[in-house]
Short mmCIF file of N, CA and C in Angstrom, two decimals:
data_model
loop_
_atom_site.label_atom_id
_atom_site.label_comp_id
_atom_site.label_asym_id
_atom_site.label_seq_id
_atom_site.Cartn_x
_atom_site.Cartn_y
_atom_site.Cartn_z
N UNK A 1 -176.22 39.43 118.82
CA UNK A 1 -175.35 39.24 117.69
C UNK A 1 -175.33 37.75 117.34
N UNK A 2 -175.57 37.44 116.09
CA UNK A 2 -175.50 36.07 115.61
C UNK A 2 -174.07 35.79 115.18
N UNK A 3 -173.44 34.78 115.80
CA UNK A 3 -172.05 34.46 115.54
C UNK A 3 -171.98 33.20 114.67
N UNK A 4 -171.18 33.26 113.62
CA UNK A 4 -171.04 32.11 112.73
C UNK A 4 -170.45 30.92 113.46
N UNK A 5 -170.96 29.73 113.17
CA UNK A 5 -170.52 28.50 113.83
C UNK A 5 -169.06 28.18 113.52
N UNK A 6 -168.63 28.40 112.26
CA UNK A 6 -167.25 28.07 111.91
C UNK A 6 -166.26 28.98 112.65
N UNK A 7 -166.62 30.24 112.80
CA UNK A 7 -165.76 31.18 113.54
C UNK A 7 -165.72 30.79 115.02
N UNK A 8 -166.87 30.47 115.58
CA UNK A 8 -166.95 30.07 116.99
C UNK A 8 -166.05 28.86 117.26
N UNK A 9 -166.13 27.86 116.39
CA UNK A 9 -165.34 26.65 116.58
C UNK A 9 -163.85 26.95 116.59
N UNK A 10 -163.40 27.74 115.64
CA UNK A 10 -161.98 28.06 115.55
C UNK A 10 -161.51 28.91 116.73
N UNK A 11 -162.34 29.85 117.16
CA UNK A 11 -161.97 30.66 118.32
C UNK A 11 -161.86 29.80 119.57
N UNK A 12 -162.76 28.87 119.74
CA UNK A 12 -162.72 27.99 120.92
C UNK A 12 -161.55 27.03 120.88
N UNK A 13 -161.01 26.78 119.68
CA UNK A 13 -159.82 25.94 119.55
C UNK A 13 -158.55 26.71 119.88
N UNK A 14 -158.66 28.02 120.07
CA UNK A 14 -157.51 28.82 120.47
C UNK A 14 -156.77 29.52 119.35
N UNK A 15 -157.37 29.60 118.17
CA UNK A 15 -156.71 30.26 117.05
C UNK A 15 -156.79 31.78 117.20
N UNK A 16 -155.84 32.46 116.59
CA UNK A 16 -155.82 33.92 116.64
C UNK A 16 -156.90 34.49 115.74
N UNK A 17 -157.23 35.76 115.95
CA UNK A 17 -158.23 36.42 115.10
C UNK A 17 -157.81 36.38 113.64
N UNK A 18 -156.53 36.62 113.38
CA UNK A 18 -156.04 36.64 112.01
C UNK A 18 -156.16 35.25 111.37
N UNK A 19 -155.79 34.20 112.10
CA UNK A 19 -155.89 32.84 111.56
C UNK A 19 -157.34 32.47 111.26
N UNK A 20 -158.25 32.87 112.15
CA UNK A 20 -159.67 32.59 111.94
C UNK A 20 -160.19 33.37 110.74
N UNK A 21 -159.77 34.62 110.63
CA UNK A 21 -160.20 35.45 109.50
C UNK A 21 -159.73 34.84 108.18
N UNK A 22 -158.48 34.40 108.13
CA UNK A 22 -157.95 33.80 106.90
C UNK A 22 -158.70 32.52 106.54
N UNK A 23 -159.03 31.72 107.55
CA UNK A 23 -159.69 30.44 107.29
C UNK A 23 -161.15 30.58 106.89
N UNK A 24 -161.80 31.61 107.38
CA UNK A 24 -163.25 31.72 107.16
C UNK A 24 -163.66 32.81 106.19
N UNK A 25 -162.75 33.71 105.88
CA UNK A 25 -163.09 34.81 104.98
C UNK A 25 -163.70 36.00 105.70
N UNK A 26 -163.86 35.91 107.01
CA UNK A 26 -164.35 37.05 107.79
C UNK A 26 -163.21 38.05 107.98
N UNK A 27 -163.54 39.29 108.30
CA UNK A 27 -162.49 40.28 108.57
C UNK A 27 -161.98 40.08 109.99
N UNK A 28 -160.70 40.41 110.25
CA UNK A 28 -160.19 40.32 111.62
C UNK A 28 -161.01 41.14 112.61
N UNK A 29 -161.53 42.27 112.17
CA UNK A 29 -162.34 43.13 113.04
C UNK A 29 -163.64 42.40 113.43
N UNK A 30 -164.25 41.71 112.48
CA UNK A 30 -165.47 40.95 112.76
C UNK A 30 -165.18 39.79 113.70
N UNK A 31 -164.05 39.10 113.47
CA UNK A 31 -163.67 37.99 114.34
C UNK A 31 -163.44 38.49 115.76
N UNK A 32 -162.80 39.65 115.91
CA UNK A 32 -162.57 40.23 117.24
C UNK A 32 -163.90 40.54 117.93
N UNK A 33 -164.86 41.04 117.17
CA UNK A 33 -166.18 41.33 117.75
C UNK A 33 -166.87 40.04 118.19
N UNK A 34 -166.76 38.98 117.39
CA UNK A 34 -167.32 37.68 117.77
C UNK A 34 -166.64 37.16 119.04
N UNK A 35 -165.32 37.31 119.10
CA UNK A 35 -164.57 36.85 120.28
C UNK A 35 -165.09 37.55 121.54
N UNK A 36 -165.28 38.87 121.45
CA UNK A 36 -165.80 39.62 122.61
C UNK A 36 -167.20 39.16 122.97
N UNK A 37 -168.05 38.95 121.95
CA UNK A 37 -169.44 38.53 122.20
C UNK A 37 -169.50 37.16 122.87
N UNK A 38 -168.54 36.29 122.52
CA UNK A 38 -168.51 34.94 123.10
C UNK A 38 -167.78 34.90 124.45
N UNK A 39 -167.12 36.00 124.80
CA UNK A 39 -166.38 36.04 126.07
C UNK A 39 -165.11 35.22 126.04
N UNK A 40 -164.52 35.04 124.86
CA UNK A 40 -163.27 34.28 124.72
C UNK A 40 -162.12 35.28 124.78
N UNK A 41 -161.18 35.08 125.71
CA UNK A 41 -160.07 36.03 125.83
C UNK A 41 -159.18 36.00 124.59
N UNK A 42 -158.53 37.11 124.29
CA UNK A 42 -157.64 37.15 123.12
C UNK A 42 -156.51 36.14 123.24
N UNK A 43 -156.10 35.61 122.10
CA UNK A 43 -154.95 34.72 122.07
C UNK A 43 -153.71 35.59 122.15
N UNK A 44 -152.81 35.31 123.12
CA UNK A 44 -151.64 36.17 123.25
C UNK A 44 -150.73 36.06 122.04
N UNK A 45 -150.16 37.20 121.60
CA UNK A 45 -149.26 37.17 120.45
C UNK A 45 -147.91 36.57 120.83
N UNK A 46 -147.12 36.27 119.82
CA UNK A 46 -145.76 35.80 120.06
C UNK A 46 -145.67 34.30 120.22
N UNK A 47 -144.53 33.86 120.67
CA UNK A 47 -144.22 32.44 120.80
C UNK A 47 -145.09 31.83 121.91
N UNK A 48 -145.71 30.68 121.66
CA UNK A 48 -146.56 30.07 122.67
C UNK A 48 -145.73 29.59 123.86
N UNK A 49 -146.29 29.75 125.04
CA UNK A 49 -145.59 29.33 126.25
C UNK A 49 -146.14 28.02 126.80
N UNK A 50 -147.24 27.53 126.25
CA UNK A 50 -147.80 26.29 126.74
C UNK A 50 -146.96 25.11 126.24
N UNK A 51 -147.00 24.02 126.96
CA UNK A 51 -146.04 22.97 126.67
C UNK A 51 -146.66 21.63 126.26
N UNK A 52 -147.93 21.57 125.98
CA UNK A 52 -148.48 20.30 125.54
C UNK A 52 -148.28 20.14 124.04
N UNK A 53 -148.23 18.90 123.60
CA UNK A 53 -148.07 18.62 122.19
C UNK A 53 -149.20 19.26 121.39
N UNK A 54 -150.41 19.16 121.90
CA UNK A 54 -151.58 19.72 121.21
C UNK A 54 -151.46 21.24 121.08
N UNK A 55 -151.07 21.90 122.16
CA UNK A 55 -150.98 23.36 122.11
C UNK A 55 -149.85 23.82 121.19
N UNK A 56 -148.75 23.09 121.16
CA UNK A 56 -147.67 23.43 120.24
C UNK A 56 -148.12 23.27 118.80
N UNK A 57 -148.87 22.20 118.54
CA UNK A 57 -149.38 21.95 117.19
C UNK A 57 -150.36 23.06 116.78
N UNK A 58 -151.31 23.35 117.65
CA UNK A 58 -152.33 24.36 117.33
C UNK A 58 -151.73 25.74 117.13
N UNK A 59 -150.67 26.05 117.86
CA UNK A 59 -150.04 27.36 117.73
C UNK A 59 -149.30 27.52 116.41
N UNK A 60 -149.05 26.41 115.74
CA UNK A 60 -148.28 26.46 114.49
C UNK A 60 -149.08 26.02 113.27
N UNK A 61 -150.38 26.00 113.40
CA UNK A 61 -151.22 25.62 112.27
C UNK A 61 -152.29 26.66 112.03
N UNK A 62 -152.79 26.62 110.82
CA UNK A 62 -153.84 27.56 110.43
C UNK A 62 -154.94 26.76 109.73
N UNK A 63 -156.17 26.85 110.25
CA UNK A 63 -157.25 26.10 109.60
C UNK A 63 -157.58 26.69 108.23
N UNK A 64 -157.94 25.80 107.32
CA UNK A 64 -158.32 26.19 105.96
C UNK A 64 -159.67 25.60 105.64
N UNK A 65 -160.34 26.12 104.64
CA UNK A 65 -161.63 25.53 104.24
C UNK A 65 -161.47 24.05 103.88
N UNK A 66 -162.53 23.30 104.11
CA UNK A 66 -162.52 21.88 103.78
C UNK A 66 -161.90 21.01 104.85
N UNK A 67 -161.64 21.58 106.03
CA UNK A 67 -161.05 20.80 107.11
C UNK A 67 -159.54 20.66 107.01
N UNK A 68 -158.92 21.30 106.02
CA UNK A 68 -157.47 21.21 105.85
C UNK A 68 -156.79 22.14 106.85
N UNK A 69 -155.49 21.92 107.05
CA UNK A 69 -154.68 22.78 107.90
C UNK A 69 -153.34 23.03 107.24
N UNK A 70 -152.88 24.26 107.36
CA UNK A 70 -151.58 24.67 106.85
C UNK A 70 -150.63 24.83 108.02
N UNK A 71 -149.41 24.38 107.86
CA UNK A 71 -148.37 24.54 108.88
C UNK A 71 -147.80 25.94 108.76
N UNK A 72 -147.79 26.71 109.85
CA UNK A 72 -147.27 28.06 109.84
C UNK A 72 -145.97 28.18 110.63
N UNK A 73 -145.53 27.07 111.22
CA UNK A 73 -144.31 27.08 112.03
C UNK A 73 -143.06 26.84 111.19
N UNK A 74 -142.00 26.46 111.85
CA UNK A 74 -140.71 26.24 111.21
C UNK A 74 -140.77 25.01 110.29
N UNK A 75 -139.91 25.05 109.28
CA UNK A 75 -139.78 23.90 108.38
C UNK A 75 -138.30 23.60 108.18
N UNK A 76 -138.03 22.37 107.75
CA UNK A 76 -136.66 22.00 107.41
C UNK A 76 -136.31 22.59 106.05
N UNK A 77 -135.08 22.39 105.61
CA UNK A 77 -134.67 22.90 104.29
C UNK A 77 -135.45 22.24 103.17
N UNK A 78 -136.03 21.07 103.42
CA UNK A 78 -136.86 20.38 102.42
C UNK A 78 -138.33 20.77 102.51
N UNK A 79 -138.67 21.64 103.45
CA UNK A 79 -140.05 22.09 103.59
C UNK A 79 -140.90 21.26 104.54
N UNK A 80 -140.28 20.33 105.26
CA UNK A 80 -141.02 19.49 106.20
C UNK A 80 -141.34 20.29 107.45
N UNK A 81 -142.61 20.35 107.86
CA UNK A 81 -142.97 21.05 109.10
C UNK A 81 -142.25 20.42 110.29
N UNK A 82 -141.69 21.23 111.16
CA UNK A 82 -140.97 20.69 112.31
C UNK A 82 -141.09 21.59 113.53
N UNK A 83 -141.02 20.97 114.70
CA UNK A 83 -141.03 21.71 115.96
C UNK A 83 -140.30 20.87 117.01
N UNK A 84 -139.64 21.54 117.92
CA UNK A 84 -138.97 20.83 119.01
C UNK A 84 -139.98 20.69 120.15
N UNK A 85 -140.13 19.46 120.62
CA UNK A 85 -141.01 19.19 121.75
C UNK A 85 -140.28 18.22 122.66
N UNK A 86 -140.11 18.62 123.89
CA UNK A 86 -139.30 17.80 124.80
C UNK A 86 -137.86 17.82 124.31
N UNK A 87 -137.26 16.66 124.18
CA UNK A 87 -135.87 16.58 123.73
C UNK A 87 -135.75 16.11 122.30
N UNK A 88 -136.82 16.16 121.55
CA UNK A 88 -136.75 15.69 120.17
C UNK A 88 -137.47 16.64 119.23
N UNK A 89 -137.16 16.51 117.95
CA UNK A 89 -137.85 17.26 116.91
C UNK A 89 -138.98 16.39 116.37
N UNK A 90 -140.14 17.00 116.17
CA UNK A 90 -141.30 16.33 115.63
C UNK A 90 -141.65 16.96 114.29
N UNK A 91 -142.05 16.14 113.34
CA UNK A 91 -142.59 16.73 112.11
C UNK A 91 -144.05 17.08 112.40
N UNK A 92 -144.56 18.07 111.69
CA UNK A 92 -145.96 18.46 111.87
C UNK A 92 -146.91 17.32 111.54
N UNK A 93 -146.55 16.49 110.57
CA UNK A 93 -147.40 15.36 110.19
C UNK A 93 -147.43 14.31 111.30
N UNK A 94 -146.28 14.02 111.90
CA UNK A 94 -146.23 13.04 113.00
C UNK A 94 -147.02 13.56 114.22
N UNK A 95 -146.90 14.87 114.48
CA UNK A 95 -147.66 15.46 115.59
C UNK A 95 -149.15 15.30 115.34
N UNK A 96 -149.58 15.63 114.12
CA UNK A 96 -151.00 15.52 113.78
C UNK A 96 -151.48 14.09 113.95
N UNK A 97 -150.68 13.14 113.49
CA UNK A 97 -151.06 11.73 113.60
C UNK A 97 -151.17 11.31 115.07
N UNK A 98 -150.17 11.66 115.87
CA UNK A 98 -150.17 11.28 117.29
C UNK A 98 -151.36 11.90 118.03
N UNK A 99 -151.70 13.13 117.68
CA UNK A 99 -152.84 13.79 118.32
C UNK A 99 -154.15 13.11 117.94
N UNK A 100 -154.28 12.69 116.69
CA UNK A 100 -155.53 12.08 116.22
C UNK A 100 -155.70 10.64 116.70
N UNK A 101 -154.62 9.84 116.62
CA UNK A 101 -154.74 8.41 116.88
C UNK A 101 -154.18 7.99 118.24
N UNK A 102 -153.58 8.90 118.98
CA UNK A 102 -153.05 8.62 120.32
C UNK A 102 -152.05 7.45 120.30
N UNK A 103 -151.24 7.42 119.26
CA UNK A 103 -150.17 6.43 119.15
C UNK A 103 -149.10 6.96 118.22
N UNK A 104 -147.91 6.38 118.31
CA UNK A 104 -146.84 6.74 117.39
C UNK A 104 -147.15 6.16 116.02
N UNK A 105 -146.89 6.90 114.97
CA UNK A 105 -147.15 6.37 113.63
C UNK A 105 -146.13 5.30 113.24
N UNK A 106 -146.53 4.44 112.31
CA UNK A 106 -145.65 3.42 111.76
C UNK A 106 -145.24 3.89 110.36
N UNK A 107 -143.95 4.05 110.14
CA UNK A 107 -143.48 4.50 108.84
C UNK A 107 -143.74 5.98 108.62
N UNK A 108 -143.71 6.38 107.36
CA UNK A 108 -143.92 7.79 107.02
C UNK A 108 -145.39 8.18 107.16
N UNK A 109 -145.60 9.41 107.62
CA UNK A 109 -146.94 9.96 107.70
C UNK A 109 -147.13 10.90 106.51
N UNK A 110 -148.24 10.71 105.80
CA UNK A 110 -148.54 11.51 104.63
C UNK A 110 -149.97 12.00 104.70
N UNK A 111 -150.28 13.13 104.05
CA UNK A 111 -151.67 13.55 103.99
C UNK A 111 -152.47 12.55 103.15
N UNK A 112 -153.65 12.20 103.61
CA UNK A 112 -154.50 11.29 102.87
C UNK A 112 -155.50 12.03 101.99
N UNK A 113 -155.43 13.35 102.01
CA UNK A 113 -156.33 14.18 101.21
C UNK A 113 -155.60 14.66 99.96
N UNK A 114 -156.27 15.47 99.18
CA UNK A 114 -155.68 15.96 97.93
C UNK A 114 -154.88 17.26 98.09
N UNK A 115 -154.73 17.75 99.32
CA UNK A 115 -153.98 18.99 99.53
C UNK A 115 -152.54 18.66 99.95
N UNK A 116 -151.56 19.03 99.14
CA UNK A 116 -150.18 18.77 99.52
C UNK A 116 -149.82 19.47 100.83
N UNK A 117 -149.09 18.78 101.68
CA UNK A 117 -148.59 19.29 102.96
C UNK A 117 -149.68 19.62 103.99
N UNK A 118 -150.86 19.08 103.79
CA UNK A 118 -151.93 19.27 104.77
C UNK A 118 -151.54 18.57 106.06
N UNK A 119 -151.71 19.24 107.21
CA UNK A 119 -151.38 18.65 108.50
C UNK A 119 -152.62 18.50 109.39
N UNK A 120 -153.80 18.48 108.78
CA UNK A 120 -155.02 18.28 109.57
C UNK A 120 -154.99 16.87 110.17
N UNK A 121 -155.17 16.74 111.49
CA UNK A 121 -155.10 15.41 112.11
C UNK A 121 -156.04 14.38 111.49
N UNK A 122 -157.20 14.80 111.04
CA UNK A 122 -158.14 13.85 110.42
C UNK A 122 -157.72 13.47 109.00
N UNK A 123 -156.72 14.12 108.44
CA UNK A 123 -156.34 13.87 107.05
C UNK A 123 -155.04 13.08 106.90
N UNK A 124 -154.31 12.85 107.97
CA UNK A 124 -153.01 12.18 107.84
C UNK A 124 -153.13 10.68 108.06
N UNK A 125 -152.24 9.94 107.39
CA UNK A 125 -152.22 8.47 107.48
C UNK A 125 -150.78 8.00 107.61
N UNK A 126 -150.59 6.93 108.38
CA UNK A 126 -149.27 6.32 108.43
C UNK A 126 -149.23 5.14 107.46
N UNK A 127 -148.07 4.49 107.35
CA UNK A 127 -147.91 3.39 106.40
C UNK A 127 -148.86 2.24 106.72
N UNK A 128 -149.05 1.96 107.99
CA UNK A 128 -149.94 0.88 108.41
C UNK A 128 -151.36 1.12 107.90
N UNK A 129 -151.86 2.32 108.02
CA UNK A 129 -153.20 2.65 107.55
C UNK A 129 -153.28 2.56 106.02
N UNK A 130 -152.24 3.05 105.34
CA UNK A 130 -152.25 2.97 103.87
C UNK A 130 -152.23 1.52 103.41
N UNK A 131 -151.46 0.66 104.09
CA UNK A 131 -151.43 -0.76 103.73
C UNK A 131 -152.80 -1.41 103.93
N UNK A 132 -153.45 -1.09 105.04
CA UNK A 132 -154.79 -1.64 105.30
C UNK A 132 -155.79 -1.18 104.25
N UNK A 133 -155.71 0.08 103.87
CA UNK A 133 -156.60 0.62 102.85
C UNK A 133 -156.36 -0.07 101.50
N UNK A 134 -155.10 -0.29 101.15
CA UNK A 134 -154.77 -0.98 99.90
C UNK A 134 -155.29 -2.41 99.90
N UNK A 135 -155.19 -3.10 101.05
CA UNK A 135 -155.71 -4.46 101.15
C UNK A 135 -157.23 -4.48 100.97
N UNK A 136 -157.89 -3.50 101.54
CA UNK A 136 -159.35 -3.40 101.40
C UNK A 136 -159.73 -3.17 99.95
N UNK A 137 -159.03 -2.24 99.28
CA UNK A 137 -159.31 -1.99 97.87
C UNK A 137 -159.06 -3.24 97.03
N UNK A 138 -157.96 -3.95 97.33
CA UNK A 138 -157.64 -5.16 96.57
C UNK A 138 -158.73 -6.21 96.76
N UNK A 139 -159.24 -6.33 97.98
CA UNK A 139 -160.30 -7.32 98.25
C UNK A 139 -161.58 -6.95 97.51
N UNK A 140 -161.86 -5.67 97.40
CA UNK A 140 -163.09 -5.22 96.75
C UNK A 140 -162.96 -5.26 95.23
N UNK A 141 -161.84 -4.73 94.72
CA UNK A 141 -161.70 -4.55 93.27
C UNK A 141 -160.85 -5.62 92.60
N UNK A 142 -160.19 -6.47 93.39
CA UNK A 142 -159.44 -7.58 92.83
C UNK A 142 -158.09 -7.24 92.26
N UNK A 143 -157.58 -6.05 92.54
CA UNK A 143 -156.23 -5.70 92.11
C UNK A 143 -155.58 -4.87 93.19
N UNK A 144 -154.25 -4.80 93.14
CA UNK A 144 -153.53 -4.06 94.18
C UNK A 144 -153.40 -2.60 93.79
N UNK A 145 -153.48 -1.76 94.79
CA UNK A 145 -153.31 -0.33 94.62
C UNK A 145 -151.93 0.01 95.16
N UNK A 146 -151.17 0.82 94.46
CA UNK A 146 -149.82 1.19 94.90
C UNK A 146 -149.87 1.99 96.19
N UNK A 147 -148.89 1.76 97.08
CA UNK A 147 -148.86 2.52 98.34
C UNK A 147 -147.99 3.68 98.27
#
C-alpha cells in the first residue's frame, strides 16, 4: 500500500484520524487504513492525559492545508485560544511561539501569515520579531512599516 506523505506526517505527529482526514481531504476510513499499514497505534479519544506543553498543544490543534493550524480547544469569550498548563493559563498563540522558539514571547503573539487565528508554530511572531522585521524593511525600502 502506498501511503501519502502528508497523511504519514500528521499521523506520526499524533493527530486523530478525523483531524488528519479534515486536513488532507482523505476519508477517515482511508486514514485508519494508512495508520494500520504504518503500525501507528490509534490516538485515544477524549481528553488528553499527557502533560507536556507540546502534547497539550497538539491535542488541541488541527492541521490545515498550507501549514496552517486551527485551534480546536477552549477559547475565551473574545475567541482567544486558551488552555491551562501547570498553574497558569496559556493562549494557543503563546504556546505555539514557546514551542517553536524555545523562549517566552515578548509582547503580543500574532499570526504572521494571512490566516486569522492561525496557531501554527512556524507562523506566529512576537513583538520583538515584528519590530526586527519592520527595521529590516525600513533599511531596504527607506520607510517605516507599521507594527
